[in-house]
Amino acid sequence: MRTLSIKLRVTLWYVLLMLVLIALVIGIMLASNESATLEGIEARLRSVVEENMDEVEYDHGKVDIDEDFAFNMDGVASAVYSDDQGLLAGGLPAAFDPPLAFEDGAFRVANAEGQRWGVYDRVVTSKKHRDLWVRGVTRMDAFASTSGTVLQVALIALPLWLLLAAIGGYIIAGRSFRPVEDIRQAADAIAGGHDLSRRIDLGEGSDEIHRLGETLNRMLERLEASFEVERQFTADASHELRTPTAVILSQCEYALERDRTPETQRESLEAIRQQATRMSRLIAQLLAFARMERGSGAFAPEETDISELTTFVCEDYAETSPDGAALIRAIPDGITACVDRTLYARALSNLIDNALRHGGPPISVTLSRADSAAILTVRDEGPGIDPSQLSLIWNRFYRVDAARTHDAYGHTGLGLAIVRQIMQMHGGTAEAASQPGQGSAFTLRFPVKKSRALS
Ligand code: ADP
C-alpha cells in the first residue's frame, strides 16, 4: 500500500467506500421492492378471487357459473373446483394439476416448474350441497421482472458510475497534488545545483499546498541569507589572515638575506612576532566565535553574584595592565543574574579592552539593577564613535578605522561581535551610545527573574 501514490490511495479509498454504500442501497431497495411486490400480488389475487366467488352458485342443484366470472384477468388465472379437487370450470397451469390442498383465505407462494407462483383460495359454502372452491393463481413474474430490472440497471450503472468517480477523483487528486511535485522538483534543483536563490513558484492560490510553498520560500530566504553571512565570514577571515601571513613571509625573506645585520634581523623578528601574536589572537577569537555560534561550546548559565564577578574582572585589569589601574568602579554589592561566568567575563573584558585601546580615560565600569535586568555599562571619554558607524561596529571584522587599528594590539574586529553573540545567548541586549569627541558608553542588559525581595 505504501508504494502506491497518495492520489491512488485516496481514489481507492473513496471508490471502496462508494462501492459499499451502493451495495447497501441496492440491497435495501431490493428488500423493500420484494415486500411491496408481494403485497401487490396478494391484493390483486384477493380482489380477482373474491369477485369471482360472487359469480359461483348452485342453481337447482347444479353449479352455475355466471358469465362475468373472469377466468383470466390481470394475469390471474382462476378455476372452480369441487371440494374433492375435481376441476369444474376454468384451468390453471399444469403445475397445479393435481392442485395444492385448498386453504380458505390464505395467500401462499408456491414453487413449481422453476417458477414462483402466488396462490389464493376461497370456499363457496352451501347448506344443501357440497362446498365449491375458487382458486386464483398468478406468476410472480411481475416481482421477478421489477427486481430483475433494478438489478440489471444497477449492475450496468454501478461499474460505470464507479469508473467515472474513480477517473474524476484521480484527475482531481492529481491536479491538487501537482504543486507538491513542483515543490519536489524545485527542492531537487536546489539540492543538485546548490542554488539557494531559486524559489518555488506555485502561482496564485491560498490552499494548504500554496501556504506550504510560501513557508518553504521563506525558509529558503533565511537559509540563503545565513549562507551569505557564512560565506562573507569565511572570506573576511581568510582576508584577515592573509595580511599577517604576507608580512611574516616578507620579513622572513628580508631577514634571511645575506648582508643583514643582527640589528635588522632583530627588527624583522620583532615584526614577525607582532604579526604572529595578531594571528594567534584572531584564530583564538574565530574559534571562540564559531563555537558560540554553533552552540558547541559549553554554555552553562547559573545564578551568579555578578557584583563579585565584575569586581574580580576589574581588579584583574588593575593588576595586569598599567591603564587598568585607572578603572573607576561603581558596583553595588549583591546584584545577581543567571549568566555563564566565563562568557560574562569575556564580554566585560572585550568592552574594557576597547575602552582602553579605542577610547580614553577616565574609564568607568558601572553595574546596576533595574526592574527586570542587570545593567552593566562601560564608559570612556575617548574620541567616541561617529553616529553613522554605531550600528556597524557590531558586525564581524568591522573596524571604524581599519588602517589605524591594524596595530600591535592585534585588532580583529571581532570583539563586539562576540559581545553581541554572548548577549543573544543570554537573551539580553547590547547597545552603544557615543558622541564624537565625548567618549562612548556600551551597555549590556542581562535579564533577571523578578524576585520578591527585590521587586
Ligand atoms: P576590534 O577592537 O578588534 O577592532 P571590536 O569589534 O571590538 O573590534 O570593535 C569594532 C570597532 O569599534 C573598533 O575597531 C573601533 O573602531 C570601534 N570601537 C569599539 N569600542 C570603541 C570605543 N570604546 N571607543 C571608540 N571606538 C570603539
Short mmCIF file of C-alpha atoms and ligand atoms in Angstrom, two decimals:
data_model
loop_
_atom_site.label_atom_id
_atom_site.label_comp_id
_atom_site.label_asym_id
_atom_site.label_seq_id
_atom_site.Cartn_x
_atom_site.Cartn_y
_atom_site.Cartn_z
CA MET A 1 0.00 0.00 0.00
CA ARG A 2 2.83 2.39 0.88
CA THR A 3 4.28 2.03 -2.60
CA LEU A 4 1.08 3.46 -4.11
CA SER A 5 0.96 7.19 -4.73
CA ILE A 6 -1.19 9.28 -2.38
CA LYS A 7 -3.64 10.19 -5.16
CA LEU A 8 -4.13 6.48 -5.95
CA ARG A 9 -4.63 5.66 -2.28
CA VAL A 10 -7.18 8.45 -1.86
CA THR A 11 -9.03 7.37 -5.02
CA LEU A 12 -9.06 3.71 -3.98
CA TRP A 13 -10.33 4.59 -0.54
CA TYR A 14 -13.38 6.53 -1.63
CA VAL A 15 -14.16 4.15 -4.53
CA LEU A 16 -14.24 1.37 -1.95
CA LEU A 17 -16.49 3.42 0.31
CA MET A 18 -18.82 4.18 -2.61
CA LEU A 19 -18.92 0.51 -3.53
CA VAL A 20 -20.04 -0.46 -0.03
CA LEU A 21 -22.57 2.37 0.05
CA ILE A 22 -24.10 1.49 -3.33
CA ALA A 23 -24.26 -2.22 -2.44
CA LEU A 24 -26.11 -1.32 0.75
CA VAL A 25 -28.58 0.93 -1.09
CA ILE A 26 -29.30 -1.73 -3.73
CA GLY A 27 -29.75 -4.38 -1.05
CA ILE A 28 -32.24 -2.21 0.82
CA MET A 29 -34.01 -1.33 -2.46
CA LEU A 30 -34.34 -4.99 -3.41
CA ALA A 31 -35.65 -6.00 0.01
CA SER A 32 -38.29 -3.26 0.12
CA ASN A 33 -39.21 -3.87 -3.52
CA GLU A 34 -39.83 -7.57 -2.83
CA SER A 35 -42.13 -6.91 0.10
CA ALA A 36 -44.03 -4.21 -1.84
CA THR A 37 -44.41 -6.55 -4.83
CA LEU A 38 -45.61 -9.42 -2.69
CA GLU A 39 -48.23 -7.19 -1.13
CA GLY A 40 -49.31 -6.01 -4.60
CA ILE A 41 -49.69 -9.57 -5.93
CA GLU A 42 -51.61 -10.69 -2.89
CA ALA A 43 -54.01 -7.76 -3.21
CA ARG A 44 -54.58 -8.49 -6.92
CA LEU A 45 -55.21 -12.18 -6.30
CA ARG A 46 -57.60 -11.45 -3.46
CA SER A 47 -59.65 -8.96 -5.45
CA VAL A 48 -59.97 -11.24 -8.54
CA VAL A 49 -60.80 -14.33 -6.49
CA GLU A 50 -63.25 -12.51 -4.20
CA GLU A 51 -65.06 -11.04 -7.24
CA ASN A 52 -65.20 -14.45 -8.93
CA MET A 53 -66.65 -16.02 -5.76
CA ASP A 54 -69.79 -13.95 -6.24
CA GLU A 55 -70.25 -15.39 -9.73
CA VAL A 56 -70.42 -19.01 -8.49
CA GLU A 57 -73.60 -20.56 -7.01
CA TYR A 58 -75.90 -23.61 -7.07
CA ASP A 59 -78.97 -23.38 -9.25
CA HIS A 60 -81.47 -26.29 -8.78
CA GLY A 61 -78.61 -28.46 -7.52
CA LYS A 62 -76.31 -27.66 -10.41
CA VAL A 63 -73.21 -25.47 -10.25
CA ASP A 64 -73.99 -22.23 -12.03
CA ILE A 65 -71.05 -20.05 -13.07
CA ASP A 66 -72.04 -16.60 -14.21
CA GLU A 67 -70.62 -15.35 -17.45
CA ASP A 68 -68.97 -12.48 -15.52
CA PHE A 69 -66.63 -14.99 -13.93
CA ALA A 70 -63.11 -13.87 -15.01
CA PHE A 71 -61.03 -16.93 -15.85
CA ASN A 72 -58.13 -14.81 -16.82
CA MET A 73 -57.81 -11.29 -15.54
CA ASP A 74 -54.83 -9.07 -14.60
CA GLY A 75 -52.51 -12.05 -15.07
CA VAL A 76 -54.55 -14.09 -12.59
CA ALA A 77 -55.83 -17.49 -13.83
CA SER A 78 -58.93 -18.65 -11.94
CA ALA A 79 -60.67 -22.01 -11.69
CA VAL A 80 -63.55 -23.55 -9.80
CA TYR A 81 -63.13 -26.88 -8.03
CA SER A 82 -65.34 -29.21 -6.12
CA ASP A 83 -64.22 -29.92 -2.58
CA ASP A 84 -62.73 -33.25 -3.71
CA GLN A 85 -60.38 -31.27 -6.00
CA GLY A 86 -62.34 -32.02 -9.17
CA LEU A 87 -61.97 -29.22 -11.73
CA LEU A 88 -65.42 -27.78 -12.56
CA ALA A 89 -64.53 -24.73 -14.64
CA GLY A 90 -61.54 -22.75 -15.85
CA GLY A 91 -57.99 -24.01 -15.96
CA LEU A 92 -54.76 -23.50 -14.11
CA PRO A 93 -51.19 -24.01 -15.31
CA ALA A 94 -50.10 -27.63 -15.49
CA ALA A 95 -48.04 -27.23 -12.34
CA PHE A 96 -51.31 -27.07 -10.40
CA ASP A 97 -52.58 -30.40 -11.68
CA PRO A 98 -53.02 -32.08 -9.23
CA PRO A 99 -53.69 -28.91 -7.31
CA LEU A 100 -52.37 -27.96 -3.91
CA ALA A 101 -54.55 -28.67 -0.94
CA PHE A 102 -57.13 -25.87 -0.55
CA GLU A 103 -56.82 -23.33 2.22
CA ASP A 104 -59.56 -20.75 2.58
CA GLY A 105 -58.45 -17.10 2.52
CA ALA A 106 -54.72 -17.84 2.68
CA PHE A 107 -52.19 -16.28 0.33
CA ARG A 108 -49.35 -18.66 -0.43
CA VAL A 109 -46.25 -18.63 -2.58
CA ALA A 110 -45.52 -21.97 -4.22
CA ASN A 111 -42.57 -23.11 -6.30
CA ALA A 112 -43.32 -25.15 -9.39
CA GLU A 113 -41.72 -25.62 -12.84
CA GLY A 114 -38.82 -23.49 -11.70
CA GLN A 115 -41.21 -20.59 -11.15
CA ARG A 116 -42.69 -18.87 -8.15
CA TRP A 117 -46.48 -18.68 -8.03
CA GLY A 118 -48.92 -16.78 -5.89
CA VAL A 119 -51.97 -18.85 -4.91
CA TYR A 120 -55.20 -17.75 -3.26
CA ASP A 121 -58.26 -19.88 -2.48
CA ARG A 122 -61.80 -19.11 -1.32
CA VAL A 123 -64.51 -21.56 -0.43
CA VAL A 124 -68.14 -21.08 -1.53
CA THR A 125 -70.29 -22.91 1.00
CA SER A 126 -73.80 -24.18 0.51
CA LYS A 127 -76.20 -25.56 3.07
CA LYS A 128 -77.67 -28.25 0.79
CA HIS A 129 -74.76 -29.05 -1.50
CA ARG A 130 -71.08 -29.72 -1.38
CA ASP A 131 -68.62 -26.83 -0.98
CA LEU A 132 -67.03 -25.24 -4.04
CA TRP A 133 -63.53 -23.75 -4.21
CA VAL A 134 -62.47 -20.78 -6.30
CA ARG A 135 -58.72 -20.64 -6.80
CA GLY A 136 -56.66 -17.84 -8.31
CA VAL A 137 -53.07 -18.36 -9.43
CA THR A 138 -50.55 -15.83 -10.78
CA ARG A 139 -46.91 -16.00 -11.73
CA MET A 140 -44.56 -13.93 -9.63
CA ASP A 141 -43.13 -12.59 -12.92
CA ALA A 142 -44.08 -9.09 -12.04
CA PHE A 143 -41.88 -9.20 -8.99
CA ALA A 144 -39.12 -11.06 -10.79
CA SER A 145 -39.10 -8.56 -13.62
CA THR A 146 -39.15 -5.48 -11.39
CA SER A 147 -36.35 -6.68 -9.16
CA GLY A 148 -34.50 -8.05 -12.17
CA THR A 149 -34.67 -4.69 -13.93
CA VAL A 150 -33.42 -2.88 -10.83
CA LEU A 151 -30.59 -5.38 -10.56
CA GLN A 152 -29.70 -5.16 -14.24
CA VAL A 153 -29.69 -1.37 -14.23
CA ALA A 154 -27.64 -1.40 -11.07
CA LEU A 155 -25.15 -3.92 -12.41
CA ILE A 156 -24.52 -1.90 -15.56
CA ALA A 157 -24.74 1.55 -14.00
CA LEU A 158 -22.73 0.76 -10.88
CA PRO A 159 -19.40 -0.15 -12.53
CA LEU A 160 -19.82 2.76 -14.95
CA TRP A 161 -20.60 5.12 -12.10
CA LEU A 162 -17.64 3.88 -10.11
CA LEU A 163 -15.35 4.12 -13.11
CA LEU A 164 -16.46 7.71 -13.64
CA ALA A 165 -15.95 8.54 -9.97
CA ALA A 166 -12.53 6.88 -9.95
CA ILE A 167 -11.33 8.70 -13.09
CA GLY A 168 -12.73 12.04 -11.88
CA GLY A 169 -11.27 11.58 -8.41
CA TYR A 170 -7.90 10.52 -9.77
CA ILE A 171 -7.74 13.58 -12.03
CA ILE A 172 -8.79 16.00 -9.24
CA ALA A 173 -6.36 14.42 -6.76
CA GLY A 174 -3.63 14.54 -9.42
CA ARG A 175 -4.28 18.25 -10.03
CA SER A 176 -4.30 19.02 -6.31
CA PHE A 177 -1.00 17.22 -5.79
CA ARG A 178 0.74 18.70 -8.83
CA PRO A 179 2.16 21.63 -6.81
CA VAL A 180 3.75 19.06 -4.48
CA GLU A 181 5.54 17.66 -7.49
CA ASP A 182 6.63 21.23 -8.36
CA ILE A 183 7.94 21.65 -4.83
CA ARG A 184 9.85 18.36 -5.10
CA GLN A 185 11.39 19.38 -8.41
CA ALA A 186 12.40 22.77 -7.03
CA ALA A 187 13.91 21.13 -3.92
CA ASP A 188 15.78 18.68 -6.17
CA ALA A 189 17.10 21.52 -8.30
CA ILE A 190 18.21 23.44 -5.21
CA ALA A 191 19.89 20.36 -3.74
CA GLY A 192 21.51 19.39 -7.05
CA GLY A 193 22.65 22.83 -8.17
CA HIS A 194 23.27 24.31 -4.69
CA ASP A 195 21.27 27.27 -5.95
CA LEU A 196 19.67 28.79 -2.87
CA SER A 197 18.39 31.76 -4.82
CA ARG A 198 15.82 29.55 -6.55
CA ARG A 199 12.23 29.79 -5.27
CA ILE A 200 9.16 27.61 -5.52
CA ASP A 201 6.64 29.19 -7.89
CA LEU A 202 3.12 27.82 -7.41
CA GLY A 203 1.28 30.77 -8.95
CA GLU A 204 -1.87 32.20 -7.41
CA GLY A 205 -3.65 30.29 -4.66
CA SER A 206 -4.13 30.11 -0.94
CA ASP A 207 -4.73 26.43 -0.24
CA GLU A 208 -2.61 24.33 2.12
CA ILE A 209 -0.06 23.46 -0.55
CA HIS A 210 0.38 27.10 -1.61
CA ARG A 211 0.88 28.02 2.03
CA LEU A 212 3.46 25.23 2.34
CA GLY A 213 5.23 26.64 -0.73
CA GLU A 214 5.28 30.12 0.82
CA THR A 215 6.69 28.75 4.08
CA LEU A 216 9.40 26.87 2.18
CA ASN A 217 10.25 30.03 0.23
CA ARG A 218 10.58 31.98 3.48
CA MET A 219 12.80 29.23 4.83
CA LEU A 220 14.94 29.36 1.67
CA GLU A 221 15.26 33.13 2.03
CA ARG A 222 16.53 32.74 5.58
CA LEU A 223 18.87 29.93 4.54
CA GLU A 224 20.22 31.99 1.68
CA ALA A 225 20.80 34.93 4.00
CA SER A 226 22.62 32.86 6.60
CA PHE A 227 24.71 31.11 3.92
CA GLU A 228 25.63 34.54 2.61
CA VAL A 229 26.70 35.60 6.11
CA GLU A 230 28.77 32.40 6.40
CA ARG A 231 30.34 32.99 3.02
CA GLN A 232 31.17 36.55 3.95
CA PHE A 233 32.61 35.37 7.26
CA THR A 234 34.92 32.86 5.57
CA ALA A 235 36.00 35.46 3.01
CA ASP A 236 36.68 38.04 5.74
CA ALA A 237 38.52 35.54 7.93
CA SER A 238 40.82 34.48 5.12
CA HIS A 239 41.40 38.09 4.20
CA GLU A 240 42.32 38.93 7.81
CA LEU A 241 44.75 36.01 7.98
CA ARG A 242 46.33 36.76 4.62
CA THR A 243 47.76 40.15 5.71
CA PRO A 244 49.83 38.94 8.70
CA THR A 245 50.91 35.85 6.76
CA ALA A 246 52.20 38.05 3.92
CA VAL A 247 54.05 40.30 6.41
CA ILE A 248 55.63 37.28 8.15
CA LEU A 249 56.79 35.79 4.83
CA SER A 250 58.28 39.02 3.55
CA GLN A 251 60.02 39.73 6.88
CA CYS A 252 61.48 36.20 6.86
CA GLU A 253 62.82 36.67 3.33
CA TYR A 254 64.23 40.07 4.25
CA ALA A 255 65.95 38.77 7.40
CA LEU A 256 67.39 35.78 5.57
CA GLU A 257 69.23 37.89 3.03
CA ARG A 258 72.95 37.56 3.47
CA ASP A 259 74.08 41.07 4.35
CA ARG A 260 71.52 41.69 7.13
CA THR A 261 72.97 42.94 10.38
CA PRO A 262 71.86 41.33 13.63
CA GLU A 263 70.06 44.58 14.37
CA THR A 264 67.87 44.47 11.22
CA GLN A 265 67.27 40.78 11.74
CA ARG A 266 66.07 41.53 15.23
CA GLU A 267 63.69 44.18 13.86
CA SER A 268 62.30 41.65 11.40
CA LEU A 269 61.83 39.11 14.17
CA GLU A 270 60.01 41.72 16.21
CA ALA A 271 57.66 42.42 13.26
CA ILE A 272 57.11 38.68 12.81
CA ARG A 273 56.30 38.32 16.49
CA GLN A 274 53.72 41.10 16.29
CA GLN A 275 52.02 39.55 13.29
CA ALA A 276 52.10 36.08 14.83
CA THR A 277 50.51 37.48 18.01
CA ARG A 278 47.86 39.12 15.90
CA MET A 279 47.19 35.87 14.05
CA SER A 280 47.06 33.86 17.21
CA ARG A 281 44.58 36.30 18.76
CA LEU A 282 42.48 36.27 15.60
CA ILE A 283 42.44 32.47 15.43
CA ALA A 284 41.52 32.19 19.12
CA GLN A 285 38.66 34.65 18.64
CA LEU A 286 37.49 32.95 15.47
CA LEU A 287 37.38 29.61 17.25
CA ALA A 288 35.56 31.04 20.25
CA PHE A 289 33.11 32.77 17.98
CA ALA A 290 32.47 29.72 15.82
CA ARG A 291 31.96 27.58 18.93
CA MET A 292 29.47 30.05 20.36
CA GLU A 293 27.55 30.37 17.10
CA ARG A 294 27.34 26.62 16.68
CA GLY A 295 26.36 26.27 20.30
CA SER A 296 29.03 23.59 20.64
CA GLY A 297 30.95 25.38 23.41
CA ALA A 298 29.82 24.86 26.97
CA PHE A 299 27.14 27.40 27.84
CA ALA A 300 26.33 26.96 31.48
CA PRO A 301 24.33 29.83 32.86
CA GLU A 302 23.91 29.78 36.63
CA GLU A 303 22.67 32.17 39.26
CA THR A 304 25.78 34.30 39.81
CA ASP A 305 26.76 37.18 42.05
CA ILE A 306 27.71 39.43 39.16
CA SER A 307 28.75 42.24 41.52
CA GLU A 308 31.52 39.97 42.72
CA LEU A 309 32.42 38.74 39.23
CA THR A 310 32.55 42.29 37.79
CA THR A 311 34.76 43.47 40.65
CA PHE A 312 37.03 40.45 40.10
CA VAL A 313 37.49 41.20 36.36
CA CYS A 314 38.20 44.90 37.06
CA GLU A 315 40.76 44.03 39.77
CA ASP A 316 42.43 41.66 37.34
CA TYR A 317 42.90 44.59 34.93
CA ALA A 318 44.27 46.76 37.74
CA GLU A 319 46.89 44.13 38.47
CA THR A 320 47.90 43.17 34.95
CA SER A 321 47.70 46.37 32.92
CA PRO A 322 49.04 49.80 33.80
CA ASP A 323 45.96 51.52 32.31
CA GLY A 324 43.66 49.11 34.10
CA ALA A 325 44.61 50.64 37.43
CA ALA A 326 42.65 53.77 36.46
CA LEU A 327 39.31 51.95 36.09
CA ILE A 328 36.55 53.67 38.06
CA ARG A 329 34.17 51.18 39.57
CA ALA A 330 30.56 51.76 40.63
CA ILE A 331 29.49 48.26 41.59
CA PRO A 332 26.92 47.83 44.36
CA ASP A 333 27.03 44.55 46.27
CA GLY A 334 24.65 41.67 45.86
CA ILE A 335 23.43 42.02 42.27
CA THR A 336 22.76 38.59 40.84
CA ALA A 337 21.80 37.27 37.41
CA CYS A 338 21.71 33.95 35.65
CA VAL A 339 24.85 34.08 33.48
CA ASP A 340 27.64 31.91 32.17
CA ARG A 341 30.57 33.14 34.27
CA THR A 342 33.21 32.71 31.55
CA LEU A 343 31.14 34.41 28.85
CA TYR A 344 30.12 37.26 31.17
CA ALA A 345 33.78 37.88 31.99
CA ARG A 346 34.69 37.73 28.29
CA ALA A 347 32.02 40.28 27.32
CA LEU A 348 33.14 42.65 30.07
CA SER A 349 36.83 42.20 29.14
CA ASN A 350 36.12 42.94 25.49
CA LEU A 351 34.40 46.21 26.44
CA ILE A 352 37.19 47.24 28.84
CA ASP A 353 39.81 46.30 26.19
CA ASN A 354 38.02 48.51 23.66
CA ALA A 355 37.71 51.39 26.12
CA LEU A 356 41.44 51.13 26.82
CA ARG A 357 42.50 50.78 23.18
CA HIS A 358 39.96 52.82 21.21
CA GLY A 359 38.58 55.09 23.93
CA GLY A 360 40.37 57.01 26.62
CA PRO A 361 40.40 57.78 30.30
CA PRO A 362 38.64 58.11 32.58
CA ILE A 363 37.04 54.69 32.08
CA SER A 364 34.22 53.61 34.36
CA VAL A 365 32.50 50.27 34.91
CA THR A 366 29.01 50.57 36.38
CA LEU A 367 26.63 47.85 37.48
CA SER A 368 23.02 48.47 38.43
CA ARG A 369 19.77 46.65 38.79
CA ALA A 370 16.55 47.68 37.01
CA ASP A 371 13.14 46.06 37.22
CA SER A 372 13.90 43.02 35.12
CA ALA A 373 17.53 43.39 34.14
CA ALA A 374 21.02 43.73 35.48
CA ILE A 375 22.71 46.57 33.62
CA LEU A 376 26.44 46.67 33.02
CA THR A 377 27.93 49.82 31.47
CA VAL A 378 31.50 50.51 30.35
CA ARG A 379 32.02 54.20 29.66
CA ASP A 380 35.07 56.07 28.40
CA GLU A 381 35.87 59.63 27.45
CA GLY A 382 37.90 58.91 24.37
CA PRO A 383 37.37 60.12 20.80
CA GLY A 384 33.94 58.47 20.57
CA ILE A 385 32.31 56.90 17.50
CA ASP A 386 30.62 58.60 14.59
CA PRO A 387 26.80 58.01 14.76
CA SER A 388 26.85 56.55 11.22
CA GLN A 389 29.20 53.82 12.47
CA LEU A 390 27.34 52.95 15.64
CA SER A 391 25.24 50.15 14.19
CA LEU A 392 28.14 48.77 12.11
CA ILE A 393 30.68 48.25 14.88
CA TRP A 394 28.81 45.10 15.99
CA ASN A 395 29.47 43.39 12.64
CA ARG A 396 32.18 40.79 12.40
CA PHE A 397 35.56 42.17 11.29
CA TYR A 398 34.24 45.72 11.26
CA ARG A 399 36.69 48.39 12.40
CA VAL A 400 35.89 52.09 12.21
CA ASP A 401 39.35 52.98 11.05
CA ALA A 402 40.77 49.74 9.71
CA ALA A 403 44.11 51.28 8.75
CA ARG A 404 44.66 52.81 12.17
CA THR A 405 43.59 49.74 14.07
CA HIS A 406 46.00 47.43 12.24
CA ASP A 407 48.46 47.83 15.01
CA ALA A 408 50.36 45.91 17.56
CA TYR A 409 47.26 45.29 19.65
CA GLY A 410 46.03 42.86 17.08
CA HIS A 411 42.58 44.33 16.47
CA THR A 412 40.43 41.73 14.84
CA GLY A 413 37.12 43.50 14.56
CA LEU A 414 35.54 40.51 16.34
CA GLY A 415 35.38 41.82 19.91
CA LEU A 416 31.96 43.47 19.74
CA ALA A 417 30.50 40.73 17.52
CA ILE A 418 31.46 38.29 20.28
CA VAL A 419 29.82 40.54 22.89
CA ARG A 420 26.62 40.65 20.84
CA GLN A 421 26.65 36.87 20.44
CA ILE A 422 27.13 36.40 24.20
CA MET A 423 24.19 38.71 24.87
CA GLN A 424 21.99 36.79 22.41
CA MET A 425 22.85 33.57 24.20
CA HIS A 426 21.76 35.15 27.49
CA GLY A 427 18.57 36.57 26.00
CA GLY A 428 19.86 40.06 26.73
CA THR A 429 20.78 43.14 24.69
CA ALA A 430 23.90 45.15 23.88
CA GLU A 431 23.80 48.83 22.99
CA ALA A 432 26.34 51.50 22.17
CA ALA A 433 25.90 55.24 22.65
CA SER A 434 28.52 57.73 21.61
CA GLN A 435 29.22 61.30 20.60
CA PRO A 436 32.39 62.05 18.65
CA GLY A 437 34.84 63.75 20.96
CA GLN A 438 32.84 62.92 24.06
CA GLY A 439 33.50 59.26 24.54
CA SER A 440 31.33 56.14 24.28
CA ALA A 441 29.15 54.07 26.54
CA PHE A 442 28.50 50.37 25.98
CA THR A 443 25.55 48.95 27.90
CA LEU A 444 24.72 45.27 28.40
CA ARG A 445 21.37 44.20 29.83
CA PHE A 446 21.11 40.73 31.34
CA PRO A 447 17.54 39.66 32.02
CA VAL A 448 16.84 38.62 35.60
CA LYS A 449 13.83 36.93 37.13
CA LYS A 450 11.89 39.26 39.41
CA SER A 451 12.48 38.12 42.94
CA ARG A 452 10.06 39.14 45.67
CA ALA A 453 12.77 40.61 47.83
CA LEU A 454 13.91 42.96 45.11
CA SER A 455 10.64 43.93 43.43
P1 ADP B 1 38.48 45.49 17.48
O1 ADP B 1 38.50 46.14 18.80
O2 ADP B 1 39.22 44.23 17.41
O3 ADP B 1 38.81 46.42 16.34
P2 ADP B 1 35.67 45.39 18.00
O4 ADP B 1 34.60 44.60 17.38
O5 ADP B 1 35.85 45.21 19.45
O6 ADP B 1 36.98 45.08 17.19
O7 ADP B 1 35.36 46.90 17.72
C1 ADP B 1 34.97 47.31 16.44
C2 ADP B 1 35.35 48.77 16.21
O8 ADP B 1 34.52 49.61 17.01
C3 ADP B 1 36.72 49.08 16.62
O9 ADP B 1 37.64 48.82 15.61
C4 ADP B 1 36.64 50.57 16.93
O10 ADP B 1 36.81 51.31 15.74
C5 ADP B 1 35.23 50.75 17.41
N1 ADP B 1 35.16 50.84 18.88
C6 ADP B 1 34.89 49.87 19.76
N2 ADP B 1 34.88 50.32 21.02
C7 ADP B 1 35.17 51.62 20.96
C8 ADP B 1 35.33 52.66 21.94
N3 ADP B 1 35.20 52.43 23.24
N4 ADP B 1 35.63 53.89 21.50
C9 ADP B 1 35.79 54.16 20.18
N5 ADP B 1 35.66 53.22 19.21
C10 ADP B 1 35.35 51.96 19.59
#
